[in-house]
Each structure stands twice: as structure tokens, then as C-alpha cells.
Short mmCIF file of C-alpha atoms in Angstrom, two decimals:
data_model
loop_
_atom_site.label_atom_id
_atom_site.label_comp_id
_atom_site.label_asym_id
_atom_site.label_seq_id
_atom_site.Cartn_x
_atom_site.Cartn_y
_atom_site.Cartn_z
CA MET A 1 62.26 -21.18 16.35
CA ASP A 2 61.39 -21.77 12.56
CA VAL A 3 57.97 -21.95 11.25
CA GLY A 4 57.85 -23.93 8.00
CA SER A 5 56.56 -27.00 6.18
CA VAL A 6 59.97 -28.81 6.20
CA LYS A 7 62.20 -29.70 9.19
CA VAL A 8 65.25 -31.40 8.33
CA LYS A 9 67.28 -28.79 6.73
CA PRO A 10 66.09 -25.99 9.04
CA ALA A 11 66.78 -28.06 11.96
CA GLN A 12 70.34 -28.65 10.55
CA ALA A 13 70.96 -24.92 10.05
CA MET A 14 69.87 -23.91 13.18
CA ARG A 15 72.16 -26.57 14.95
CA GLU A 16 75.05 -25.54 12.92
CA ILE A 17 74.48 -21.69 13.05
CA LEU A 18 72.84 -20.76 16.43
CA PRO A 19 75.29 -20.94 19.51
CA GLU A 20 75.26 -23.89 21.82
CA ASN A 21 73.52 -21.95 24.59
CA VAL A 22 70.73 -21.24 22.26
CA ASP A 23 67.63 -23.46 22.40
CA ALA A 24 66.03 -24.42 18.85
CA VAL A 25 62.36 -25.54 18.30
CA GLY A 26 60.85 -26.10 14.88
CA LEU A 27 57.16 -25.74 14.33
CA HIS A 28 54.94 -26.44 11.43
CA PRO A 29 51.34 -25.32 11.90
CA LEU A 30 49.44 -28.06 9.84
CA PHE A 31 46.75 -25.56 8.69
CA GLY A 32 46.73 -22.33 6.69
CA PRO A 33 44.76 -19.11 6.44
CA GLN A 34 41.65 -20.63 5.08
CA SER A 35 41.40 -23.41 7.74
CA GLY A 36 42.18 -21.17 10.45
CA ARG A 37 40.14 -18.01 9.38
CA ASP A 38 37.37 -18.86 11.88
CA GLY A 39 40.01 -19.71 14.60
CA ILE A 40 42.62 -22.11 15.15
CA GLU A 41 41.22 -24.09 18.34
CA GLY A 42 41.53 -27.86 17.53
CA LEU A 43 43.81 -27.33 14.64
CA LYS A 44 47.20 -29.33 14.55
CA ILE A 45 50.71 -28.18 14.95
CA ALA A 46 54.02 -30.14 14.73
CA VAL A 47 56.55 -29.56 17.40
CA CYS A 48 60.42 -30.39 16.94
CA ASN A 49 62.39 -29.81 19.82
CA LEU A 50 65.89 -29.59 18.20
CA ARG A 51 68.04 -28.49 21.34
CA GLY A 52 67.43 -27.54 24.92
CA ASP A 53 64.29 -27.87 26.73
CA ARG A 54 62.19 -25.10 25.36
CA GLY A 55 60.23 -27.46 23.05
CA ALA A 56 58.12 -28.93 25.88
CA CYS A 57 57.20 -25.08 26.90
CA VAL A 58 56.41 -24.26 23.36
CA ALA A 59 54.15 -27.40 22.97
CA ARG A 60 52.58 -26.52 26.29
CA PHE A 61 51.71 -22.95 25.19
CA CYS A 62 50.24 -24.28 21.84
CA ALA A 63 48.10 -26.80 23.68
CA ASP A 64 47.09 -24.92 26.66
CA VAL A 65 46.62 -21.24 25.42
CA LEU A 66 46.20 -21.58 21.73
CA LYS A 67 44.26 -24.77 22.11
CA LEU A 68 45.97 -26.59 19.36
CA ARG A 69 46.63 -30.45 18.80
CA VAL A 70 50.17 -30.69 19.18
CA PHE A 71 52.18 -33.64 17.59
CA GLU A 72 55.84 -33.79 19.09
CA VAL A 73 57.90 -35.31 16.53
CA THR A 74 61.59 -35.43 15.26
CA PRO A 75 62.41 -33.59 12.09
CA GLU A 76 63.23 -36.77 10.17
CA ALA A 77 59.92 -38.25 11.16
CA HIS A 78 57.94 -35.06 10.33
CA ASP A 79 59.44 -34.65 6.75
CA ARG A 80 58.97 -38.52 6.19
CA GLN A 81 55.25 -38.15 7.06
CA LEU A 82 54.52 -34.99 5.22
CA ALA A 83 56.22 -36.41 2.07
CA TYR A 84 53.01 -38.27 1.41
CA VAL A 85 50.61 -35.47 1.68
CA PRO A 86 51.39 -33.72 -1.60
CA ALA A 87 50.59 -36.78 -3.38
CA LEU A 88 47.23 -37.52 -1.87
CA PRO A 89 45.30 -35.14 -4.11
CA ILE A 90 46.84 -36.84 -7.13
CA CYS A 91 45.80 -40.12 -6.04
CA TRP A 92 42.28 -38.95 -5.22
CA ALA A 93 41.74 -37.26 -8.60
CA ARG A 94 42.30 -40.55 -10.47
#
């Protein structure tokens, strides 16, 4: 499992390095220490199932136990969508 803000390269590395019998899941909590300081319930997390069937289990745990809003997404779709986020503050500043 990885927990980071980009998914394509870590997913590629996990698929290449980890043995075939090891499940792989990528996670990206879409919040940080400041937004989660009073609790993380209702905050968002992206879950990318890379190999095996643990992704669904991890997604259920995040939703049912941690009470996070789960978005299941491919690494490519995740990185494509998140590529726009850093530009938003620049656009709003103008």
C-alpha cells in the first residue's frame, strides 16, 4: 500500500517490484493535518486497487470504520484529475 499524492509512478513501481501474489492498493487522503485536526470523518480519500482484491476491503474499511468519503479511481484518472488542483489557487488569485 502506498499513501501519496501521485499514483501512476508508485503503482508502476509496486506492480514491477512486488511479487505477483502480493495485492497492491494505492491511497491518497485528500486532506492534510490541518483539515483533519478535529477528526477525519466525512473527509475524502482516493483508493486505487492495483492488483488483487484488497482494494475493496480497504475502501470498505475507510468508509465504514474511518467514515471517510471514498473515491475508487484508477491511478491514471487520479493523477489526471489532481493535475488541475495546484493551478486553482493561481487562477483564483487573478
